[in-house]
Coordinates of C-alpha atoms in Angstrom, one line a residue:
M200 CA 87.8 18.5 -56.2
E201 CA 89.2 15.6 -58.1
V202 CA 88.6 11.8 -58.0
R203 CA 91.3 9.3 -58.8
S204 CA 91.1 5.6 -59.2
E205 CA 93.9 3.5 -57.8
N206 CA 93.5 -0.2 -58.0
S207 CA 89.7 0.0 -58.0
I208 CA 89.8 2.2 -54.9
Q209 CA 88.5 5.7 -55.3
V210 CA 90.2 8.4 -53.4
R211 CA 88.3 11.6 -52.8
S212 CA 90.3 14.7 -52.2
D213 CA 88.9 18.0 -51.0
K214 CA 90.7 21.2 -50.7
F215 CA 89.9 22.7 -47.3
P216 CA 90.4 26.3 -46.4
S217 CA 93.6 27.0 -44.7
T218 CA 92.0 29.1 -42.0
V219 CA 90.5 27.4 -38.9
I220 CA 86.9 28.3 -37.9
P221 CA 87.0 29.9 -34.3
R222 CA 85.1 28.2 -31.5
N223 CA 81.9 30.0 -30.6
R224 CA 80.8 30.6 -27.0
L225 CA 78.6 27.5 -26.8
Q226 CA 81.5 25.2 -27.7
V227 CA 83.6 26.8 -24.9
W228 CA 80.9 26.2 -22.3
F229 CA 80.3 22.7 -23.5
F230 CA 84.0 22.0 -23.1
R231 CA 84.1 23.4 -19.6
V232 CA 81.0 21.4 -18.5
C233 CA 82.5 18.1 -19.8
S234 CA 85.8 18.9 -18.2
S235 CA 84.2 19.6 -14.8
I236 CA 82.2 16.3 -14.9
L237 CA 85.3 14.4 -15.8
L238 CA 87.3 15.9 -13.0
W239 CA 84.6 15.4 -10.4
T240 CA 84.2 11.7 -11.5
C241 CA 87.9 11.2 -11.2
L242 CA 87.9 12.8 -7.7
V243 CA 85.1 10.6 -6.5
H244 CA 86.9 7.5 -7.7
I245 CA 90.1 8.6 -6.0
V246 CA 88.2 9.1 -2.8
A247 CA 86.7 5.6 -3.0
V248 CA 90.1 4.0 -3.6
A249 CA 91.6 6.0 -0.8
E250 CA 89.0 4.8 1.6
L251 CA 89.8 1.2 0.7
W252 CA 93.6 1.6 1.1
H253 CA 93.7 4.4 3.7
P254 CA 97.0 6.0 2.6
R255 CA 98.2 8.3 5.3
L256 CA 98.7 11.2 3.0
L257 CA 95.1 11.2 1.9
T258 CA 93.4 10.4 5.2
G259 CA 92.5 13.9 6.3
F260 CA 91.7 15.0 2.8
T261 CA 89.5 12.0 1.9
S262 CA 87.6 12.2 5.1
R263 CA 86.5 15.8 4.3
I264 CA 85.6 15.0 0.7
S265 CA 83.8 11.8 1.5
W266 CA 81.6 13.6 4.1
I267 CA 80.6 15.9 1.2
T268 CA 80.0 13.3 -1.4
R269 CA 78.6 10.7 1.0
P270 CA 77.4 11.6 4.5
P271 CA 78.2 9.3 7.4
L272 CA 76.1 6.2 7.7
R273 CA 74.3 7.5 10.8
L274 CA 73.3 10.7 9.0
Q275 CA 72.4 8.8 5.8
H276 CA 70.1 6.6 8.0
S277 CA 68.5 9.6 9.6
L278 CA 68.0 11.3 6.2
H279 CA 66.7 8.4 4.2
S280 CA 65.2 5.9 6.7
P281 CA 64.1 7.4 10.0
P282 CA 63.8 5.0 13.0
P283 CA 60.6 3.0 12.9
L284 CA 57.8 4.4 15.0
V285 CA 56.3 2.4 17.8
P286 CA 52.9 1.0 17.0
S287 CA 50.0 3.3 17.8
R288 CA 47.7 2.4 20.6
Y289 CA 44.2 2.3 19.1
Y290 CA 41.4 3.2 21.5
R291 CA 38.1 5.1 21.4
S292 CA 38.8 8.6 22.6
N293 CA 36.5 9.9 25.3
G294 CA 37.3 13.5 24.4
F295 CA 40.0 16.1 24.1
L296 CA 42.1 17.2 27.0
K297 CA 43.6 20.7 26.7
V298 CA 46.0 21.9 29.3
S299 CA 47.7 25.2 30.2
C300 CA 50.9 24.7 32.3
N301 CA 51.9 27.2 34.9
G302 CA 55.3 28.0 36.5
G303 CA 58.9 27.7 35.4
L304 CA 60.4 25.2 33.0
N305 CA 60.7 22.3 35.3
Q306 CA 57.4 22.9 37.0
M307 CA 55.8 22.8 33.6
R308 CA 57.8 19.7 32.6
A309 CA 56.5 17.8 35.7
A310 CA 53.0 19.0 34.8
I311 CA 53.2 17.7 31.2
C312 CA 54.3 14.3 32.6
D313 CA 51.1 14.3 34.8
M314 CA 48.8 15.4 32.0
V315 CA 50.0 12.7 29.6
T316 CA 49.4 10.1 32.4
V317 CA 45.9 11.5 33.0
A318 CA 45.1 11.3 29.3
R319 CA 46.2 7.7 29.2
L320 CA 44.2 6.8 32.3
L321 CA 41.0 8.3 30.9
N322 CA 41.5 7.3 27.2
L323 CA 41.6 10.9 26.1
T324 CA 43.2 12.7 23.1
L325 CA 45.8 15.2 24.5
V326 CA 46.4 18.5 22.8
V327 CA 50.0 19.7 22.8
P328 CA 50.3 21.6 26.1
E329 CA 50.3 25.4 26.3
L330 CA 53.1 26.9 28.3
D331 CA 52.9 29.7 30.8
K332 CA 53.3 33.2 29.4
K333 CA 52.0 35.1 32.4
S334 CA 54.7 34.3 35.0
F335 CA 57.1 36.8 36.4
W336 CA 59.5 36.3 33.4
A337 CA 56.7 36.6 30.8
D338 CA 58.4 34.1 28.5
P339 CA 56.6 34.0 25.1
S340 CA 57.9 30.5 24.3
D341 CA 55.5 27.9 23.0
F342 CA 55.9 24.1 23.4
E343 CA 57.7 23.7 20.1
D344 CA 60.2 26.4 21.0
I345 CA 61.5 24.3 23.8
F346 CA 60.7 20.7 23.1
D347 CA 60.8 18.6 20.0
V348 CA 57.1 18.4 19.4
R349 CA 57.3 15.7 16.6
H350 CA 59.4 13.5 18.9
F351 CA 56.9 14.1 21.8
I352 CA 54.0 12.9 19.7
D353 CA 55.7 10.0 18.0
S354 CA 57.5 8.6 21.1
L355 CA 54.3 8.3 23.1
R356 CA 52.0 7.2 20.3
D357 CA 51.7 3.7 21.8
E358 CA 50.3 5.2 25.0
V359 CA 48.2 8.2 24.1
R360 CA 47.1 10.1 21.0
I361 CA 48.5 13.6 20.9
V362 CA 47.5 16.3 18.4
R363 CA 48.9 19.7 17.8
R364 CA 45.6 21.5 18.0
L365 CA 41.9 20.9 18.5
P366 CA 39.7 20.1 15.4
K367 CA 38.1 23.0 13.8
R368 CA 34.6 22.1 15.1
F369 CA 35.9 22.8 18.6
S370 CA 37.4 26.2 17.6
S371 CA 36.2 29.4 19.2
K372 CA 35.7 30.7 15.6
Y373 CA 32.7 28.4 15.5
G374 CA 31.4 29.6 18.9
F375 CA 32.7 26.6 20.8
E376 CA 33.8 27.2 24.4
A377 CA 35.8 24.5 26.2
F378 CA 34.9 23.7 29.8
Q379 CA 37.7 25.2 32.0
M380 CA 38.7 24.1 35.5
P381 CA 41.7 23.5 37.7
P382 CA 41.8 19.8 38.9
V383 CA 42.2 19.3 42.6
S384 CA 45.9 19.1 43.7
W385 CA 47.5 15.8 44.6
S386 CA 44.6 13.8 43.3
S387 CA 44.6 10.0 42.8
E388 CA 43.4 8.1 39.8
K389 CA 40.0 7.5 41.6
Y390 CA 39.3 11.3 41.5
Y391 CA 40.0 11.5 37.7
L392 CA 37.9 8.4 36.9
E393 CA 35.0 9.3 39.1
Q394 CA 34.8 13.1 38.9
I395 CA 36.7 14.2 35.8
L396 CA 35.9 11.5 33.2
P397 CA 32.1 12.2 33.3
L398 CA 32.8 15.8 32.3
F399 CA 34.0 14.7 28.9
S400 CA 30.7 13.0 28.1
K401 CA 29.0 16.3 28.6
H402 CA 31.6 18.8 27.2
K403 CA 33.8 16.8 24.9
V404 CA 36.7 19.2 25.5
V405 CA 37.9 20.0 29.0
H406 CA 40.6 22.6 29.6
F407 CA 42.8 22.3 32.7
N408 CA 43.9 25.9 33.3
R409 CA 46.3 24.9 36.1
T410 CA 48.4 21.8 36.0
D411 CA 51.0 22.0 38.8
T412 CA 50.9 19.1 41.2
R413 CA 47.5 17.9 40.1
L414 CA 48.4 14.2 40.3
A415 CA 49.5 12.4 43.4
N416 CA 53.1 11.3 43.7
N417 CA 52.3 8.2 45.7
G418 CA 49.6 5.6 45.9
I419 CA 48.8 5.4 42.2
P420 CA 49.3 2.3 40.1
L421 CA 52.9 1.4 39.0
A422 CA 52.0 1.5 35.3
L423 CA 51.0 5.2 35.7
Q424 CA 54.2 6.0 37.6
K425 CA 56.2 4.3 34.8
L426 CA 54.5 6.3 32.1
R427 CA 55.1 9.5 34.0
C428 CA 58.8 8.7 34.2
R429 CA 58.9 7.7 30.5
V430 CA 57.4 11.1 29.5
N431 CA 60.0 12.9 31.6
F432 CA 63.1 10.9 30.6
Q433 CA 62.2 10.0 27.0
G434 CA 59.3 11.9 25.6
L435 CA 60.4 15.4 26.5
K436 CA 63.4 16.1 24.2
F437 CA 64.7 19.7 23.7
T438 CA 64.8 21.2 20.2
P439 CA 67.9 20.8 18.1
Q440 CA 68.8 24.4 18.6
I441 CA 68.8 24.1 22.3
E442 CA 70.6 20.7 22.3
T443 CA 73.3 22.0 20.0
L444 CA 74.2 25.0 22.2
G445 CA 73.8 22.9 25.3
H446 CA 76.3 20.4 24.1
K447 CA 78.7 23.2 23.2
L448 CA 78.5 24.5 26.7
V449 CA 79.2 21.1 28.2
R450 CA 82.2 20.6 25.8
I451 CA 83.7 24.0 26.8
L452 CA 83.4 23.1 30.5
Q453 CA 84.7 19.6 30.2
E454 CA 87.7 20.7 28.3
K455 CA 88.7 22.7 31.4
G456 CA 88.2 19.7 33.7
P457 CA 85.6 18.5 36.2
F458 CA 83.0 21.1 37.2
V459 CA 80.3 21.7 39.8
A460 CA 76.8 22.8 38.7
L461 CA 75.5 25.1 41.4
H462 CA 71.8 25.7 41.1
L463 CA 71.8 29.0 42.9
R464 CA 68.1 29.7 43.3
Y465 CA 68.5 33.2 44.5
E466 CA 66.4 35.0 41.9
M467 CA 63.9 37.8 42.2
D468 CA 60.8 35.6 41.6
M469 CA 62.0 33.0 44.1
L470 CA 62.6 35.5 46.9
A471 CA 59.3 37.3 46.3
F472 CA 57.3 34.1 46.2
S473 CA 58.9 32.6 49.3
G474 CA 59.1 35.9 51.2
C475 CA 62.8 35.2 52.1
T476 CA 64.6 38.5 52.3
H477 CA 67.6 37.6 54.5
G478 CA 70.6 39.8 53.5
C479 CA 68.5 42.2 51.5
T480 CA 68.2 45.9 52.1
V481 CA 65.0 47.5 53.4
E482 CA 64.3 48.8 49.9
E483 CA 64.9 45.4 48.3
A484 CA 62.6 43.7 50.8
E485 CA 59.9 46.2 50.0
E486 CA 60.4 45.6 46.3
L487 CA 60.0 41.9 46.7
K488 CA 56.8 42.4 48.8
R489 CA 55.3 44.6 46.1
L490 CA 56.1 41.9 43.5
R491 CA 54.4 39.2 45.6
Y492 CA 51.2 41.3 45.8
A493 CA 51.3 42.0 42.1
Y494 CA 50.6 38.3 41.3
P495 CA 47.2 37.3 42.7
W496 CA 47.8 33.5 42.2
W497 CA 50.6 33.8 44.8
R498 CA 48.3 33.2 47.7
E499 CA 50.6 34.1 50.7
K500 CA 51.1 37.8 51.0
E501 CA 52.2 38.6 54.6
I502 CA 55.3 36.5 55.2
V503 CA 57.8 36.8 58.1
S504 CA 61.2 36.1 56.5
E505 CA 62.9 34.9 59.7
E506 CA 60.2 32.4 60.4
R507 CA 60.5 31.0 57.0
R508 CA 64.3 30.6 57.4
Q509 CA 63.8 28.8 60.7
Q510 CA 61.4 26.4 59.0
G511 CA 64.0 25.6 56.4
L512 CA 61.8 27.0 53.6
C513 CA 64.3 29.6 52.2
P514 CA 66.9 29.0 49.5
L515 CA 70.5 29.3 50.5
T516 CA 72.0 32.8 50.0
P517 CA 75.2 33.1 47.9
E518 CA 77.1 33.6 51.2
E519 CA 75.6 30.4 52.7
A520 CA 76.4 28.5 49.5
T521 CA 80.0 29.6 49.8
L522 CA 80.2 28.2 53.3
V523 CA 78.7 24.8 52.1
L524 CA 81.2 24.5 49.2
Q525 CA 84.1 25.3 51.5
A526 CA 82.9 22.8 54.1
L527 CA 82.7 20.1 51.5
G528 CA 86.4 20.6 50.7
F529 CA 86.1 22.4 47.3
T530 CA 89.1 24.8 46.7
K531 CA 89.8 27.9 44.6
E532 CA 90.7 25.6 41.7
T533 CA 87.2 24.2 41.5
Q534 CA 85.3 25.1 38.4
I535 CA 81.7 26.1 39.3
Y536 CA 78.9 26.7 36.8
I537 CA 76.1 28.9 38.0
A538 CA 72.9 27.3 36.7
S539 CA 70.3 30.0 37.3
G540 CA 68.8 33.2 36.1
E541 CA 69.9 36.7 37.2
I542 CA 70.9 36.7 40.8
Y543 CA 69.0 39.2 42.9
G544 CA 71.5 41.9 43.9
S545 CA 73.8 40.9 41.0
E546 CA 77.5 41.0 41.5
R547 CA 77.2 42.5 45.0
R548 CA 75.6 39.3 46.3
L549 CA 78.0 37.1 44.3
A550 CA 81.1 38.8 45.5
P551 CA 81.8 36.5 48.5
L552 CA 81.2 33.4 46.3
R553 CA 83.4 34.7 43.6
A554 CA 86.2 35.6 46.0
A555 CA 86.2 32.1 47.4
F556 CA 85.9 30.4 44.0
P557 CA 87.4 32.5 41.3
R558 CA 86.6 29.9 38.6
I559 CA 82.9 30.7 38.6
V560 CA 81.4 30.7 35.1
K561 CA 77.9 31.2 33.6
K562 CA 76.6 30.6 30.1
E563 CA 76.8 34.3 29.5
T564 CA 80.6 34.2 30.1
L565 CA 81.3 31.0 28.1
L566 CA 79.4 31.8 25.0
D567 CA 79.5 34.6 22.5
P568 CA 76.5 37.0 22.9
A569 CA 75.5 36.3 19.4
E570 CA 75.0 32.7 20.2
L571 CA 72.6 33.5 23.1
Q572 CA 70.8 36.2 21.3
Q573 CA 68.0 33.9 20.1
F574 CA 67.4 32.8 23.6
Q575 CA 67.3 36.2 25.2
N576 CA 64.1 37.1 27.0
H577 CA 63.1 33.5 26.9
S578 CA 63.8 32.3 30.4
S579 CA 62.5 28.7 29.9
Q580 CA 64.9 28.3 26.9
M581 CA 67.8 29.6 29.0
A582 CA 66.8 27.3 31.8
A583 CA 66.9 24.4 29.3
L584 CA 70.5 25.2 28.6
D585 CA 71.3 25.1 32.3
F586 CA 69.4 21.9 32.6
M587 CA 71.6 20.2 30.0
V588 CA 74.8 21.4 31.7
T589 CA 73.5 20.2 35.1
L590 CA 73.0 16.7 33.8
A591 CA 76.6 16.6 32.5
S592 CA 78.1 18.0 35.7
N593 CA 80.4 16.0 37.9
T594 CA 78.8 17.5 41.0
F595 CA 75.2 18.9 41.3
I596 CA 74.4 21.1 44.2
P597 CA 70.9 22.7 44.4
T598 CA 70.4 25.4 47.0
Y599 CA 66.6 24.9 47.2
D600 CA 64.4 21.8 47.1
G601 CA 62.4 22.9 44.1
N602 CA 61.3 21.4 40.8
M603 CA 64.8 21.7 39.1
A604 CA 66.4 19.8 42.0
K605 CA 63.8 17.0 41.9
V606 CA 63.8 16.5 38.1
V607 CA 67.6 16.4 37.9
E608 CA 68.0 14.1 40.9
G609 CA 65.5 11.7 39.3
I610 CA 67.4 11.6 36.0
L611 CA 70.8 11.3 37.7
G612 CA 69.6 8.8 40.3
L613 CA 71.5 5.8 38.8
K614 CA 74.7 7.7 38.0
K615 CA 75.2 9.9 41.1
V616 CA 74.6 10.0 44.7
S617 CA 71.3 11.8 45.1
C618 CA 71.7 15.2 46.6
Q619 CA 69.7 17.9 48.2
I620 CA 70.6 21.0 50.3
E621 CA 68.1 22.3 52.8
R622 CA 68.3 25.4 54.9
N623 CA 69.2 23.4 58.0
L624 CA 72.8 22.5 57.3
L625 CA 72.7 19.7 60.0
N626 CA 70.1 17.9 58.0
C627 CA 71.5 18.2 54.4
W628 CA 73.1 15.8 52.1
I629 CA 75.1 16.6 49.0
C630 CA 75.7 14.6 45.8
I631 CA 79.2 14.1 44.7
R632 CA 80.2 11.9 41.8
M633 CA 82.7 9.2 42.9
G634 CA 86.2 9.5 41.7
H635 CA 86.3 13.2 40.8
F636 CA 85.8 15.2 44.0
H637 CA 86.4 14.0 47.5
G638 CA 84.5 16.3 49.9
M639 CA 83.0 16.0 53.3
I640 CA 79.3 15.0 53.3
L641 CA 77.2 16.6 56.0
H642 CA 74.5 14.5 57.7

């Protein structure tokens, strides 16, 4: 090393080695990280500029990148600021109402609407309803497997307090036993106020072990009727899994044109319960009779099928449904979605209907088996998919005046001509959405 002085300026000169020190592993990684950050920053800025100027060449690319870097406004809102909850209704609870719904999906749905209304009338705290697991289909689904339980609780909080479970002090672990009873069917608000409400002062928790048709349809205050409708049309929302697959089914059908939703209520449990065996073999009729006797809560045992048919209490057979569709002017080009469980007699009974209308489809034929796997052996969840498709249909035709028909007709009342098919074809009326199908309406 040497130091020289040039015009009072000192110049320091060092002799460095001629060889360059190699970069170690840490330096390499540091360089890569910095480069990645720089490139990503540049990409984000490019996306932002592209969204301002919308150049054609970058539209598709920027839309995909911007979704990753910044979700749509609607999704951002749902992630960061959920919709405000309605104010809670504050009241002194008179006790806890626990309910066990019985029947199929739509029978339980109607019962839930009634039980929320009863809880509101009596100022009770409602426990999230239990669903039927002892029916013919033995569906193990709980409430939260079918309905969005958080939405159910939050959307009705201004009317009634709903909890997921009873407090621990009312648990069977602590020796507590709730008072169980089935309310009287078709009861008015007077019955609940005078005979049911006093039970809560004594027992604190009352368990309704049957809930079907326990509240009168008519003659009750308008406010209670409105609440019952609100629960049905707003409070009971399907889970995201069911809604996602249901919307996919609807999209597949709509891409192929208008479609009819045929609620073909010709299933084993329906025939056994009603005693309708028209068109069945002797062996099948005996099988249905044995099933009827196997369920003690099906009160009627000895039923004469032909008498039931003459009274108009039997569902249409697949053959009769074929005649009705043809009489209404539907052709072989009509797309028909079968909204039901497994048809009794399977393809043998569906053959005439399929011959007349080749474009018959079901969820099992429209979806990949893997997509339906999570819903297998869960009849209520499968019925929920059919329910969603039915609401989106251009034409809804029920073949039996049951719970499904009533609930769907109520929801579609403002959009479609109400429809119902009874066994007596001279006294039936069919719903047809205006502008899509032009068929003959029987009166």
